[in-house]
Every structure is written in structure tokens, then in C-alpha cells.
GROMACS .gro file of C-alpha atoms in nm:
model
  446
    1UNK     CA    1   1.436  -1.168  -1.214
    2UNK     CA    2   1.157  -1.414  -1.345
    3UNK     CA    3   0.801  -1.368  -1.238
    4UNK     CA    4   0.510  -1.587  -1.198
    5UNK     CA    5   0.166  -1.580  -1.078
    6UNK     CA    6   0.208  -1.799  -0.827
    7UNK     CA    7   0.006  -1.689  -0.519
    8UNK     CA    8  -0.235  -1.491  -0.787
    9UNK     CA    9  -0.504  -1.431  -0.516
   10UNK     CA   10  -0.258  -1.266  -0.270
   11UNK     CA   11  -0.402  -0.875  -0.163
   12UNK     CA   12  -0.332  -0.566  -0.347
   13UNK     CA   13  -0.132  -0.302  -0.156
   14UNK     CA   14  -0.418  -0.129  -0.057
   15UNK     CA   15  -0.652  -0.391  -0.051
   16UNK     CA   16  -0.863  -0.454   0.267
   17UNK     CA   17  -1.096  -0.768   0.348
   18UNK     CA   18  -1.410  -0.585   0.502
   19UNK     CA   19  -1.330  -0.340   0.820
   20UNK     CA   20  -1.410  -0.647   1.066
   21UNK     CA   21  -1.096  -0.883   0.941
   22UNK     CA   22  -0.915  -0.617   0.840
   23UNK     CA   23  -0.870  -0.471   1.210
   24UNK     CA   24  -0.836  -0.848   1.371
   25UNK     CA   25  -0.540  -0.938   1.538
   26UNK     CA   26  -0.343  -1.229   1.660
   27UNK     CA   27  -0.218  -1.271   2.015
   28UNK     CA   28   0.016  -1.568   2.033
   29UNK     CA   29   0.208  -1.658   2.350
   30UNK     CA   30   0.520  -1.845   2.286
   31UNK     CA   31   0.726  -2.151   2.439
   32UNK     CA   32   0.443  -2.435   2.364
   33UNK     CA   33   0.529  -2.754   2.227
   34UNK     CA   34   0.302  -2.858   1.939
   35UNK     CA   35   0.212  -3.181   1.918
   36UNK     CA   36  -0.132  -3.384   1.749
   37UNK     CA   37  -0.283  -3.407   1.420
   38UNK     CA   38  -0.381  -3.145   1.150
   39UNK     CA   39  -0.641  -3.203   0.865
   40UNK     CA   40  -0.541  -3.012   0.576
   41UNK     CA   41  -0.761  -2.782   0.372
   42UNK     CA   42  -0.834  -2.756   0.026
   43UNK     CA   43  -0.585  -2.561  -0.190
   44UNK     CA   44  -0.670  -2.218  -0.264
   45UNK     CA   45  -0.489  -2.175  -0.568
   46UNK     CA   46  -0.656  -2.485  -0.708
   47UNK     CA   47  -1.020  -2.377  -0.617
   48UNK     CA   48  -0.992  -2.032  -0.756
   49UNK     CA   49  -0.950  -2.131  -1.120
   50UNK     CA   50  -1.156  -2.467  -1.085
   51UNK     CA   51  -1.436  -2.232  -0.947
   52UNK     CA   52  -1.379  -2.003  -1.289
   53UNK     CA   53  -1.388  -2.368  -1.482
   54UNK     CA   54  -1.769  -2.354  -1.426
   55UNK     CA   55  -1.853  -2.085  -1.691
   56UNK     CA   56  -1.751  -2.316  -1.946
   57UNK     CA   57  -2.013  -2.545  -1.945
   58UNK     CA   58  -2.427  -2.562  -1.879
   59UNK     CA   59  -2.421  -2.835  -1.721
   60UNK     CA   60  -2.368  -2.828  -1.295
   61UNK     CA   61  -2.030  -2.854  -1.194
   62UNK     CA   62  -1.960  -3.040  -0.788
   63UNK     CA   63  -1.687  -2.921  -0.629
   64UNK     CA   64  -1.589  -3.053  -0.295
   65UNK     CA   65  -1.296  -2.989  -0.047
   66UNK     CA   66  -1.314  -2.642  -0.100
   67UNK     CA   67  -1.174  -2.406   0.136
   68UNK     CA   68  -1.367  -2.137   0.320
   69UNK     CA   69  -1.147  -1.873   0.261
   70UNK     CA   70  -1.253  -1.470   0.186
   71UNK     CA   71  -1.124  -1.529  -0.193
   72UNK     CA   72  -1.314  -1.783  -0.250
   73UNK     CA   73  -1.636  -1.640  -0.133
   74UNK     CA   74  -1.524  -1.332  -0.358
   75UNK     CA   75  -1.477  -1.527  -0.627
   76UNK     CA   76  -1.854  -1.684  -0.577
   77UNK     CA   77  -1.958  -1.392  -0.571
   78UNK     CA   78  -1.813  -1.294  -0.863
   79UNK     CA   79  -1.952  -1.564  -1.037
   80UNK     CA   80  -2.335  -1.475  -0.886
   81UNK     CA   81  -2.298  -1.129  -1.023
   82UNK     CA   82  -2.241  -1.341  -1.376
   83UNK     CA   83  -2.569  -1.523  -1.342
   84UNK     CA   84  -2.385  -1.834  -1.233
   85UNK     CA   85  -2.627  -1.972  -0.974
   86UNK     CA   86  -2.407  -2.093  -0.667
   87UNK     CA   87  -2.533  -2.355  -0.377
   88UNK     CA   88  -2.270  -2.396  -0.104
   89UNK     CA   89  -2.291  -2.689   0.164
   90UNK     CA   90  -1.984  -2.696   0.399
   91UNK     CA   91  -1.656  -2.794   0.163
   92UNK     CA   92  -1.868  -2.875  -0.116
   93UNK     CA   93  -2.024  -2.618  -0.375
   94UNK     CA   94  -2.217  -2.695  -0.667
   95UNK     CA   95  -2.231  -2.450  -0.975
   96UNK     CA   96  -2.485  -2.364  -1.269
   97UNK     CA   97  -2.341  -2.166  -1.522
   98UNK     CA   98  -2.648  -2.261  -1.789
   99UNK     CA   99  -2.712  -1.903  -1.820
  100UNK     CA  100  -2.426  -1.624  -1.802
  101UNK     CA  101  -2.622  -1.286  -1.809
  102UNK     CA  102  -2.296  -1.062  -1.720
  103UNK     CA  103  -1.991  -1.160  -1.907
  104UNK     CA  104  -1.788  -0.892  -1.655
  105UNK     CA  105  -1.542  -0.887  -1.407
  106UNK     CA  106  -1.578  -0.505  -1.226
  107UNK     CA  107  -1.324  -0.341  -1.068
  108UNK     CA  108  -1.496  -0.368  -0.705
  109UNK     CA  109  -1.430  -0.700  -0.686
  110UNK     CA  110  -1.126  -0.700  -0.879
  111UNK     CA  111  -0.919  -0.474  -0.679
  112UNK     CA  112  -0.969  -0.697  -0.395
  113UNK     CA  113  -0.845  -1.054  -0.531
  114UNK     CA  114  -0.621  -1.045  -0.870
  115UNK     CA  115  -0.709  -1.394  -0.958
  116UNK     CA  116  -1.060  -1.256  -1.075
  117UNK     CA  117  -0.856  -1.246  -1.398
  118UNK     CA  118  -0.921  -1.616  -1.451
  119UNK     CA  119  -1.256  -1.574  -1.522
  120UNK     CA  120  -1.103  -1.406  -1.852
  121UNK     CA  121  -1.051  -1.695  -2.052
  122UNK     CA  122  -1.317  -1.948  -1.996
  123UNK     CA  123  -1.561  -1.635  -2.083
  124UNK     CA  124  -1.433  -1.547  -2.434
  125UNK     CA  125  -1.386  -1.898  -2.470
  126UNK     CA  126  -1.789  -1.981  -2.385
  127UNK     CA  127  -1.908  -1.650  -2.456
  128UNK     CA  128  -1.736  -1.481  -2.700
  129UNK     CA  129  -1.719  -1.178  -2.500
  130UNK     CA  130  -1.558  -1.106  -2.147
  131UNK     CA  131  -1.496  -0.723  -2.022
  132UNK     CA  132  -1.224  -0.779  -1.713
  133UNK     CA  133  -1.155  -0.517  -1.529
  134UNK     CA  134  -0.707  -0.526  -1.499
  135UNK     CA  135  -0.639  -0.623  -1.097
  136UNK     CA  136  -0.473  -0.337  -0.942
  137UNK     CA  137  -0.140  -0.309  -0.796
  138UNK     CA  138   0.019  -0.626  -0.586
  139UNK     CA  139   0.222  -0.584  -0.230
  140UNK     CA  140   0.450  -0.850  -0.311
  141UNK     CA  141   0.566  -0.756  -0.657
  142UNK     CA  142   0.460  -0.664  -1.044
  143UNK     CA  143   0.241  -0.939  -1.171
  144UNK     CA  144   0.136  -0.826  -1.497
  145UNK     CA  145  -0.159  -1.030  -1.715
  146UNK     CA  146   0.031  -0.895  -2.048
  147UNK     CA  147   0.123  -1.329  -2.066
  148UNK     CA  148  -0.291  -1.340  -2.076
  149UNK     CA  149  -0.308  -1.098  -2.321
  150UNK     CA  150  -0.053  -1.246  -2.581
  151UNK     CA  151  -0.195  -1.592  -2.578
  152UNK     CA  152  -0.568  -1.527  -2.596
  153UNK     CA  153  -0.417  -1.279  -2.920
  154UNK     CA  154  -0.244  -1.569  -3.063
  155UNK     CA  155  -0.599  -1.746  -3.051
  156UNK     CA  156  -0.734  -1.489  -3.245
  157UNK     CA  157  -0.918  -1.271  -2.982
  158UNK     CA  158  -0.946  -0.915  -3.077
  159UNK     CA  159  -0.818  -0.726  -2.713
  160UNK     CA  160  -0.840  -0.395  -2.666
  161UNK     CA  161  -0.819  -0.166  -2.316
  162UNK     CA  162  -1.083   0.082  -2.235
  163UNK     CA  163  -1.083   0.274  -1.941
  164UNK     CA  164  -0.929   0.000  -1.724
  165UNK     CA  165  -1.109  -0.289  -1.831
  166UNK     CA  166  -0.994  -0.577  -2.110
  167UNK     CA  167  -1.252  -0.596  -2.351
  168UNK     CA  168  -1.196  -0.925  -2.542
  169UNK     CA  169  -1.400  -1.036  -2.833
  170UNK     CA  170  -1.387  -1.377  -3.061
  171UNK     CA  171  -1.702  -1.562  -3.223
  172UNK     CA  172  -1.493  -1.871  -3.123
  173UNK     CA  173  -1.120  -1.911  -3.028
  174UNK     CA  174  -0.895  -2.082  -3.281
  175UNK     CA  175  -0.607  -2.328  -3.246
  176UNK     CA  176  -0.305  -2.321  -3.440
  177UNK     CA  177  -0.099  -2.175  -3.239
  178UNK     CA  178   0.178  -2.294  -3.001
  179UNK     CA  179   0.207  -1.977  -2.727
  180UNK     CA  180   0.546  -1.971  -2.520
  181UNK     CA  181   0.487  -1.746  -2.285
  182UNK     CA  182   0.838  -1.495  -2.166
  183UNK     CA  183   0.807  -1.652  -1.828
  184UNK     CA  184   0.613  -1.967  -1.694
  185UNK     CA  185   0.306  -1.829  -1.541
  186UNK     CA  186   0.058  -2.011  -1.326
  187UNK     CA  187  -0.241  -1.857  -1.431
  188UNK     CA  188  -0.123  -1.731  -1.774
  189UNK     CA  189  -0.108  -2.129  -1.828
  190UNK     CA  190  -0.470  -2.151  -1.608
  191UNK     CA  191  -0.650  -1.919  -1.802
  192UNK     CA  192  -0.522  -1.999  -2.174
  193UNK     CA  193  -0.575  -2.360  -2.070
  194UNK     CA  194  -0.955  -2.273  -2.021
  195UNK     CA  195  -1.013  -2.082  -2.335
  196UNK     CA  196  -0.773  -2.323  -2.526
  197UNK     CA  197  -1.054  -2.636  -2.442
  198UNK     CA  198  -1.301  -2.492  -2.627
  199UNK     CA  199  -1.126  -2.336  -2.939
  200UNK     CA  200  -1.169  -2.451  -3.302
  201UNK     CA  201  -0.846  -2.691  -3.326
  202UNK     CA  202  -0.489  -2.759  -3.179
  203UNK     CA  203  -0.307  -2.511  -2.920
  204UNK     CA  204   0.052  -2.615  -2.774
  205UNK     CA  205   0.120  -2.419  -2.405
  206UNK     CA  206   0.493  -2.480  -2.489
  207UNK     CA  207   0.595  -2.269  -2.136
  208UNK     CA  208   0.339  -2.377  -1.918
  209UNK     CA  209   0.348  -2.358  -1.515
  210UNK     CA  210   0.380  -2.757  -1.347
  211UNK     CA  211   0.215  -2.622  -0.979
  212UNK     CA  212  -0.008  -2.888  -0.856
  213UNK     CA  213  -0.274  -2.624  -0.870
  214UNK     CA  214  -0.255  -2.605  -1.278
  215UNK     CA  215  -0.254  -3.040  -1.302
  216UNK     CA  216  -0.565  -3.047  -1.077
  217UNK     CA  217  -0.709  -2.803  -1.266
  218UNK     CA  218  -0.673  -2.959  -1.605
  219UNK     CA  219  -0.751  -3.307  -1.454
  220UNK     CA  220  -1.086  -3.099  -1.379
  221UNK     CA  221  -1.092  -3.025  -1.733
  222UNK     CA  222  -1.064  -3.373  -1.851
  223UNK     CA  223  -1.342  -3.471  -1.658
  224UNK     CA  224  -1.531  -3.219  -1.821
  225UNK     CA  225  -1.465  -3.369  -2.183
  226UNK     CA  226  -1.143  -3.191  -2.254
  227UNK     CA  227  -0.891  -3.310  -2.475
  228UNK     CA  228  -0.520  -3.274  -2.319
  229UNK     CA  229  -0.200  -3.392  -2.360
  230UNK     CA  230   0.119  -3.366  -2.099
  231UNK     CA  231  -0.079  -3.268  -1.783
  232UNK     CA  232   0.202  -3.223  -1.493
  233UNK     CA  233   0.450  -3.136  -1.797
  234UNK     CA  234   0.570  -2.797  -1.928
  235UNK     CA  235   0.427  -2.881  -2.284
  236UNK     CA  236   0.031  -2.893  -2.255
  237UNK     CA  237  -0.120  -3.037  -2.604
  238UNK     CA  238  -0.488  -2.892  -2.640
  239UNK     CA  239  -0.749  -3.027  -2.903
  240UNK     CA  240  -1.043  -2.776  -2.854
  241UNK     CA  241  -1.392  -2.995  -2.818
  242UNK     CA  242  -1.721  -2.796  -2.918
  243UNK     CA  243  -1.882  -2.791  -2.540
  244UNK     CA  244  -1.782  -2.956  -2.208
  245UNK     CA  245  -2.025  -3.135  -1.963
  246UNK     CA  246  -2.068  -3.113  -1.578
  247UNK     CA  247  -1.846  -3.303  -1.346
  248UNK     CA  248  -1.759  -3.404  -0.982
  249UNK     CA  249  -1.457  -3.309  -0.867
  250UNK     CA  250  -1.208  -3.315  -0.549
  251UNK     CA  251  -0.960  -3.022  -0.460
  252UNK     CA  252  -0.621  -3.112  -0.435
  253UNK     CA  253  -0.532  -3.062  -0.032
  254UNK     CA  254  -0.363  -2.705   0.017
  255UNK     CA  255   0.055  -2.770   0.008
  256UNK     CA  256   0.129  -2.454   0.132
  257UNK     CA  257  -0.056  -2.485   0.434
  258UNK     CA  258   0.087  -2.854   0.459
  259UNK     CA  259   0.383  -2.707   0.476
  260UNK     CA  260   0.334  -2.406   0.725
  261UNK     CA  261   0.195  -2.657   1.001
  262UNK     CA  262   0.485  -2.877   0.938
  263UNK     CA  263   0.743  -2.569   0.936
  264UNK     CA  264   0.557  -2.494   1.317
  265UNK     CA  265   0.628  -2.903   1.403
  266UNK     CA  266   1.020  -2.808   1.356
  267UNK     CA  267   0.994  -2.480   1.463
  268UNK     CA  268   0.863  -2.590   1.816
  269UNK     CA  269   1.060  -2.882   1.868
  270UNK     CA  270   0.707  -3.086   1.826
  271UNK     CA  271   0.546  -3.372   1.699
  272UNK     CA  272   0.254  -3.336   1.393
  273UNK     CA  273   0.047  -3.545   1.194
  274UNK     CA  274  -0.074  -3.409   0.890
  275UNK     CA  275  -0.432  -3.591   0.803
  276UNK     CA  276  -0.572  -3.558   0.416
  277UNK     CA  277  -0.275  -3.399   0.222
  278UNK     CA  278  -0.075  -3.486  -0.083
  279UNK     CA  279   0.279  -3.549   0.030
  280UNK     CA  280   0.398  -3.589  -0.334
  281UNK     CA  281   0.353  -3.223  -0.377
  282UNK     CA  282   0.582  -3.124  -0.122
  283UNK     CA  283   0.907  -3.280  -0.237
  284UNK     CA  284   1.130  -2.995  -0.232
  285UNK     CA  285   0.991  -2.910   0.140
  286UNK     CA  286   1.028  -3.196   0.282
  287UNK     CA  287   1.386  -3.253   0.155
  288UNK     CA  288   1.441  -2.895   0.333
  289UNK     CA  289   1.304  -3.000   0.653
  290UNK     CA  290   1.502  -3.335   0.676
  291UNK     CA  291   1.807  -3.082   0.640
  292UNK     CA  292   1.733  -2.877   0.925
  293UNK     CA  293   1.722  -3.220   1.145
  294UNK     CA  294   1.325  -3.315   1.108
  295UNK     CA  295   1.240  -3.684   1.105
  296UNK     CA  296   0.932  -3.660   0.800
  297UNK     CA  297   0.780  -3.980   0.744
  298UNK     CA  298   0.477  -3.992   0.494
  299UNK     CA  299   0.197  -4.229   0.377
  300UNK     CA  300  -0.032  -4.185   0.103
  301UNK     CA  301  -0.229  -3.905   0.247
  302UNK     CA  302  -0.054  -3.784   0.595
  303UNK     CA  303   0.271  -3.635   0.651
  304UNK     CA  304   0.448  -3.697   0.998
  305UNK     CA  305   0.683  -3.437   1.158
  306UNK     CA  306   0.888  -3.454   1.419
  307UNK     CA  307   1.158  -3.263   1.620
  308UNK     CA  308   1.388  -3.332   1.884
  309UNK     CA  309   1.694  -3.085   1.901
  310UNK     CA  310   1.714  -2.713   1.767
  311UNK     CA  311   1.648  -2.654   1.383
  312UNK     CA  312   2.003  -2.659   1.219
  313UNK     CA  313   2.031  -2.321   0.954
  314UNK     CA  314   1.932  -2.467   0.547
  315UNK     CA  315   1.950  -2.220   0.266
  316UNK     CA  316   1.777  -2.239  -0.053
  317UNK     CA  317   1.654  -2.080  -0.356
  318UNK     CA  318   1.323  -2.025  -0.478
  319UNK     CA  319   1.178  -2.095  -0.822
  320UNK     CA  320   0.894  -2.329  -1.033
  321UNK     CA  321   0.750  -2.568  -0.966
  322UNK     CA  322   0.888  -2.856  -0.865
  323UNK     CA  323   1.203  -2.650  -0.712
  324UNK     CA  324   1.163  -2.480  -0.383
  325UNK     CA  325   0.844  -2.251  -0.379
  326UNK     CA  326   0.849  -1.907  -0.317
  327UNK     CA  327   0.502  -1.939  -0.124
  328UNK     CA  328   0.754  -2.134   0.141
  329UNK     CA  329   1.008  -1.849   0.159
  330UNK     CA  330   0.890  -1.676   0.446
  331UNK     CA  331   0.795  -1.969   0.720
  332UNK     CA  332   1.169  -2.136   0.619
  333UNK     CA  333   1.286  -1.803   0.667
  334UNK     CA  334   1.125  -1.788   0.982
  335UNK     CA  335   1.261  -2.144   1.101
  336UNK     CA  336   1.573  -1.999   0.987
  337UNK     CA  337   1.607  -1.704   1.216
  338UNK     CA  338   1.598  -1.988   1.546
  339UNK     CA  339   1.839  -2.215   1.371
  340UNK     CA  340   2.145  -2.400   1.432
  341UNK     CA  341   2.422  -2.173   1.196
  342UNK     CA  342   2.379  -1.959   0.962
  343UNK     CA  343   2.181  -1.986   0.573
  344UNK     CA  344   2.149  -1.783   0.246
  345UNK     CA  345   1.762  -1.716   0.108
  346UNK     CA  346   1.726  -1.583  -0.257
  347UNK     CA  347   1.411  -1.526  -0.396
  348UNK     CA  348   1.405  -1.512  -0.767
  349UNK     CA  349   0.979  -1.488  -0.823
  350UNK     CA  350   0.902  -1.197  -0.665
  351UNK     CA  351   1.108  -0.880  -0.618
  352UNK     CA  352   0.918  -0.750  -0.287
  353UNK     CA  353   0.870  -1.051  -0.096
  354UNK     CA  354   1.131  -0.958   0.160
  355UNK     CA  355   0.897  -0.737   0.327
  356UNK     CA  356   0.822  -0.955   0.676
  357UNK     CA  357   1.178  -0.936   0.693
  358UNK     CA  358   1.186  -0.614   0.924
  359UNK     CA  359   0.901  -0.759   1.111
  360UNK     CA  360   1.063  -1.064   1.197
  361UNK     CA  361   1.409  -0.814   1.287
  362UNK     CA  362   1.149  -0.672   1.544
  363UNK     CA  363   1.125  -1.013   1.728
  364UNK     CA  364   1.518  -1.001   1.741
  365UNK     CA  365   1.574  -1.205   1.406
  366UNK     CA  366   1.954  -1.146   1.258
  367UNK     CA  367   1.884  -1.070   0.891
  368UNK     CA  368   2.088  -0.902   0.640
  369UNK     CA  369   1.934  -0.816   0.276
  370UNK     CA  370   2.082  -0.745  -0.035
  371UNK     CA  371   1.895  -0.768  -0.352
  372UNK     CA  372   1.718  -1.059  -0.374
  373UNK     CA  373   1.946  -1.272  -0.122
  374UNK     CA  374   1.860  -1.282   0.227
  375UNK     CA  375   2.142  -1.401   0.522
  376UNK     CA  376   2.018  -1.499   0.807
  377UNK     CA  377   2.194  -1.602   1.117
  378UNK     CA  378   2.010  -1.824   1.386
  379UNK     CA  379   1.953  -1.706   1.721
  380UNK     CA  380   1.909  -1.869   2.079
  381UNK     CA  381   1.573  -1.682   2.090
  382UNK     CA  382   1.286  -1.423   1.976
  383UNK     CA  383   1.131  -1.176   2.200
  384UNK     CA  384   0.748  -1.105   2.146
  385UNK     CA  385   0.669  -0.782   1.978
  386UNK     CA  386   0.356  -0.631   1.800
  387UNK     CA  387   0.418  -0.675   1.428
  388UNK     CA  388   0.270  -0.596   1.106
  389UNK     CA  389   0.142  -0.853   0.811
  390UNK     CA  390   0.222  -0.761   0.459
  391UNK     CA  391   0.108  -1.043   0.276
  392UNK     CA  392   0.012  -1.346   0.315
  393UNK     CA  393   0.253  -1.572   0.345
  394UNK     CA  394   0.455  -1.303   0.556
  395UNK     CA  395   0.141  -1.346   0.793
  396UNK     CA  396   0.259  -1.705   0.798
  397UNK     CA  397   0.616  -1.661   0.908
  398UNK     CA  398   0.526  -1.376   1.185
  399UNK     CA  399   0.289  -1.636   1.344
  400UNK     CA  400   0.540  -1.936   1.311
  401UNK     CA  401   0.804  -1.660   1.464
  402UNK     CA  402   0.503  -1.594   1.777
  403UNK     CA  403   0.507  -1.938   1.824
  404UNK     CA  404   0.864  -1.987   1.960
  405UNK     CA  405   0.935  -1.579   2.102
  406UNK     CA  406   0.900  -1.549   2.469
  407UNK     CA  407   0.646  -1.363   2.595
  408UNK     CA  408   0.351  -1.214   2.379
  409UNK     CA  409   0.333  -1.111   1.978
  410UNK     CA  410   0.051  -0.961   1.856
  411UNK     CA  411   0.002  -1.023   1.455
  412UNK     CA  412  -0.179  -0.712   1.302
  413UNK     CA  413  -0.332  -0.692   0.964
  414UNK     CA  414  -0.459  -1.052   0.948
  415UNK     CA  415  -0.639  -1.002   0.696
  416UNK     CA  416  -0.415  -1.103   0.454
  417UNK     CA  417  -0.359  -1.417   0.640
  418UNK     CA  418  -0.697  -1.499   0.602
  419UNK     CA  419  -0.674  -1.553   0.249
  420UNK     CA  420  -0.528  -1.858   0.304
  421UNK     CA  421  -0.559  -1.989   0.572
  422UNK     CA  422  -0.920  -2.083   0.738
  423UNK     CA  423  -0.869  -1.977   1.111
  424UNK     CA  424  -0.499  -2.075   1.143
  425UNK     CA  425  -0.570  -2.035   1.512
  426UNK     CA  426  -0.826  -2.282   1.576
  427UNK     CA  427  -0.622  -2.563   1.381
  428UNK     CA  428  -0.273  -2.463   1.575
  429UNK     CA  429  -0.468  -2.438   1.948
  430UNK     CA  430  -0.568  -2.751   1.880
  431UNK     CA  431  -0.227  -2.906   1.850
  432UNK     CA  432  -0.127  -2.713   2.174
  433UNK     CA  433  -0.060  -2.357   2.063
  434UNK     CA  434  -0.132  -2.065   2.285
  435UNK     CA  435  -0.299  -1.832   2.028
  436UNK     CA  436  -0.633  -1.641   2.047
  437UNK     CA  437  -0.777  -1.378   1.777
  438UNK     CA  438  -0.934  -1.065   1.919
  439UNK     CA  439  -1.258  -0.993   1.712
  440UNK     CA  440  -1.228  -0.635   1.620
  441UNK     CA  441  -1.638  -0.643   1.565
  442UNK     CA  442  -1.708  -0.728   1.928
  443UNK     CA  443  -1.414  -0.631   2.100
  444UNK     CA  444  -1.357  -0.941   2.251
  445UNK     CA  445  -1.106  -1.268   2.254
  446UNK     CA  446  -1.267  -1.535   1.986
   0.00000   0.00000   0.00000
């Protein structure tokens, strides 16, 4: 089975987001209709290795649509421990990286959000230096940074492993090299993109991940001085510059969360308008949803949803971009288990991302698993239960399932959800959801 990075800032096994979110809950009270508009955040997966884009320069680096999500502020943090000096103003945060005292990544902050390896690459790169500590173990499958590794190698960094940490050294990268990764990795391609912009000479990413996330980010790059050629393609053509300047910069909107509200349009039989998204990232979903009986209708930036009869049953199979993503799996499987008929899900990214799967059997779901192929068969309804995140996009479905159960689910472990999604409640409420989180700090409904 191929693996990717894709989703590289999702929790470790063991990894907790402060006691406070960490014992939140979700109550949601099915049956509601959604209907109303939705502004989409910025993506996640773009902002984490745009924010790690700042070390390569002095200059300041403006960054705006940027979602207030718990990785992020890790990752500024991150960055602050550095010496990179860090001014935040709603979506927008504006980064000086003129003087890196710290050219670490520690395991404290590490453990908590795997794409800390990002930062990896644009330090050697600026550097010279970079001591990353190696992320810890990941719920959803083996993500391993060996990709990293090799490529920064074929640059001529000298990598060795002490104690847990990558200690990487080079006076300055080199080109020369075209690296084909074993498997097309998101941020494998992110962070030898980074170093690759400042090295002395040509590098060819021959294998290179096409995610929206990895365009925006070289488009960042670009703006910054970079030389590259074949952005949105799997052959990225480097010409390493001797120092890149500030920039201003937009975050491409979040597709993943474009598509979880429009997965809860179908779901409920509703009626949404998506506000400030990229519809051109979300081919392969939206040709899904027209399948299960959605009328999608899209402009430039908005995406229109809308319902009227019971989802019919659509199988697919995951893989890269621009095929069906795996970051989807778990709210079509969710649509899935209240369809029309009867569909096939394999997952060929990850080989533990069937985990919400017994969750969603504890709402009444009908869902046989064998390998890495899921079979689903669609019933009338759900029943509310109290069930268990174990990831984030799991979180995802298990709301999406709360949404059409009867009676009450409660959504534990929410924690994980919040790493993507910026109070999911407070955006679905306001298209007509019944959904409250209980504040585990003060005991109360928020």
C-alpha cells in the first residue's frame, strides 16, 4: 500500500491538545435540515509549511487567511522558540525570521504535531544547520520522513541520528540532483522544495505530490524570488537563487473542510452555500456528490449544494492528488452508511484509517471491513450514541453521522477535530444544526 503525508499535522496516538480540548465534547441532536451559507477557512495543510517558508528569508513575510487552528499556533510557537519574531492580527500573521537564534525543532513540540518536520529543510537550507527532533508515532498509519532524509542526502547534507533528533549539516545545499522519491509525498516534496530554493544549482523533484497545498506553497515561493518550473505538475524544476525576499501572500481556502460542510448539505437533505473557497480543488468531490443525487453548482469562489431525496450509495477509491482524497474517506463514508444501496470504500494511503469505522457501527452503521476495502450498506437511519474520535477526519464523519441519528450523540476526544477545523460547531449552528460543545474547563455548554 502507498503512503503519503497527506494530513502531516494529524495527532500522534498519544498525543493530547492541552487537558481543556482534550476532555471537550460534542453534543449534537439530530433530524435538522441545514440550510445557509458557510465561509470557508484557510487550509491547514497549506499554512503549516508556508508558515515554515518564513525561515528562509530576513525579510518579513504577510500571511493572511490563516486558520486559527491548535497546529498552527504550535507551529508559531515553534517558530518563536527559533527567534522568529511572530505578530498575529485575526487571519493575518506577519513573520521576521532576520535572526534565527535556535536552529531546533524539540521533541515537546514535536510529539504533538508531525508537520514540525517542515521546518527541516528551509533550516539547513538558510542555516546550514537544523537539529529536528523525528515526530513520534501517528494514529492513522506509518508516515516515515526517511523520503526527507534521502533527498536532503542527495543535496549533499551530511544526516546523521542522535538520540532521536536529525542532525543535518551543509555549508550550502547543492543541485545536481534529480530525487524520485519511492512514493509521492506531500511534505517530502514541501520540505525538499524549501531547501531546494536556496541550493547552489539545478534540483528536479521528479515524484513530487500535486495537493493544492504543495502549488500554493511554491506559488509562495515564487513570490519570494524562487526559481520554479512545473508548479501543479509531478516534475518540479528548481534553480537555487542565493537569498529570497519578503512577500504577501493569501492561503488557499481549506478543501477539506469545503468538502465536509458540503458532505453535511447531502447528508441532511439541505441546502449550502459555500462563500470564499476554491471549487477547482475539489473536482473529484464534487463529481462524487453529483453521484449520490446532489445538485453542485459553483462560481469562481462559492460552491452550492443542494439535496432533495435520500443520498443514493457511491463507492470510490482513494489516492493523489487529483484522484479521490483520502482526507474525504471518512465523511463519504459517513454519507454512505444513510444511503440509497450499497458502495465499496478502499483506502490505499493509509493502512489505519478505518478506525471511525466501529464508531460509526455504534450509531447502527452496516459496515463490513476487509483489508483496506470497506462495504457499506445504507440504512433508513442512525441512532445517537456516545462515540469516540480517533483522528481527525474520523472526528469529521462521527459529527456528519450526529447530524442525521435520532436522538443525541455525544463526540468525545475533540481534540483531534480541532486540528482542523476552527469551532465546527459555531459554523454548522449557524446553518441550522443543533450542536453545542461542553467546555470541559468550566463545566458548562459553550
Amino acid at each position: 500500500m502507498r503512503m503519503t503525508q497527506e494530513g502531516a499535522g494529524a495527532a500522534g496516538s498519544g498525543d493530547v491538545a492541552g487537558e481543556r480540548v482534550a476532555a471537550d465534547h460534542l453534543v449534537v441532536e439530530g433530524g435538522e435540515r441545514l440550510a445557509g451559507e458557510i465561509t470557508v477557512s484557510g487550509a491547514k495543510n497549506a499554512a503549516l509549511p508556508i508558515l515554515c517558508a518564513s525561515l528562509l528569508t530576513t525579510d518579513p513575510l504577510t500571511l493572511h487567511n490563516v486558520p486559527d487552528l491548535h497546529d498552527v499556533r504550535t507551529m508559531l510557537k515553534l517558530l518563536g522558540q527559533m527567534g522568529v519574531k511572530v505578530a498575529r492580527d485575526g487571519e493575518s500573521v506577519t513573520l521576521d525570521a532576520s535572526d534565527i537564534t535556535h536552529p531546533s525543532a524539540p521533541y515537546d513540540l514535536v510529539k504533538t504535531m508531525r508537520a514540525s518536520i517542515l521546518v527541516l529543510g528551509p533550516l539547513l537550507a538558510r542555516c546550514g544547520e537544523a537539529r529536528v527532533s523525528l515526530p513520534g508515532g501517528c494514529a492513522i498509519g506509518a508516515r516515515p520522513v526517511d523520503q526527507h532524509v534521502k533527498g536532503l542526502q542527495q543535496m549533499g547534507a551530511e544526516i546523521t541520528l542522535s538520540h532521536g533528533d536529525i542532525l543535518a549539516k551543509s555549508p550550502r545545499l547543492r543541485g545536481g540532483a534529480t530525487i524520485v522519491t519511492d512514493m509521492i509525498t506531500v511534505t517530502g516534496t514541501e520540505n525538499l522544495l524549501m531547501a531546494a530554493v536556496l541550493a547552489d544549482g539545478e534540483t528536479v523533484l521528479a515524484n513530487a505530490a500535486r495537493e493544492p497545498e504543495v502549488t500554493d506553497l511554491a506559488r509562495l515561493l515564487v513570490k519570494m524570488g524562487a526559481q520554479i518550473d512545473g508548479i501543479g505538475t509531478e516534475r518540479l524544476v528548481v534553480r537555487g537563487v542565493s537569498r529570497l525576499h519578503g512577500a504577501t501572500h493569501n492561503v488557499v481556502p481549506d478543501r477539506i473542510e469545503a468538502g465536509t460542510f458540503l458532505c453535511a448539505a447531502a447528508a441532511t437533505r439541505g441546502d449550502i452555500v459555500l462563500r470564499r473557497v476554491a471549487p477547482a480543488t475539489l473536482d473529484a468531490v464534487i463529481d462524487k456528490l453529483r453521484e449520490t443525487g446532489a445538485d453542485v453548482t459553483t462560481g469562481d469562489d462559492w460552491i452550492r449544494v443542494a439535496m432533495a431525496g435520500r443520498v443514493k450509495a457511491v463507492s470510490f477509491r482513494t489516492s493523489e492528488y487529483p484522484a479521490f482524497p483520502t482526507d474525504m474517506q471518512a465523511q463519504f463514508m459517513a454519507l454512505n452508511c444513510i444511503a440509497d444501496g450499497a458502495a465499496q470504500v478502499v483506502e490505499t494511503i493509509f493502512e489505519n484509517r478505518f478506525m471511525h469505522v466501529q464508531e460509526l457501527q455504534r450509531l447502527g452503521a452496516d459496515i463490513g471491513i476487509e483489508g483496506n476495502t470497506a462495504m457499506i450498506r445504507g440504512v433508513t437511519r442512525l441512532s445517537g450514541a456516545h462515540v469516540m474520535a480517533t483522528d481527525l477526519r474520523a472526528s469529521a464523519s462521527l459529527v456528519l453521522a450526529g447530524l442525521v441519528a435520532e436522538g443525541e450523540t455525544r463526540v468525545d476526544r475533540i481534540h483531534h477535530l480541532d486540528r482542523g477545523y476552527h469551532r465546527i460547531e459555531n459554523k454548522l449552528r449557524a446553518v441550522g444544526a443543533r450542536i453545542r460543545r461542553v467546555d470541559a474547563r468550566q463545566g458548562e455548554i459553550a
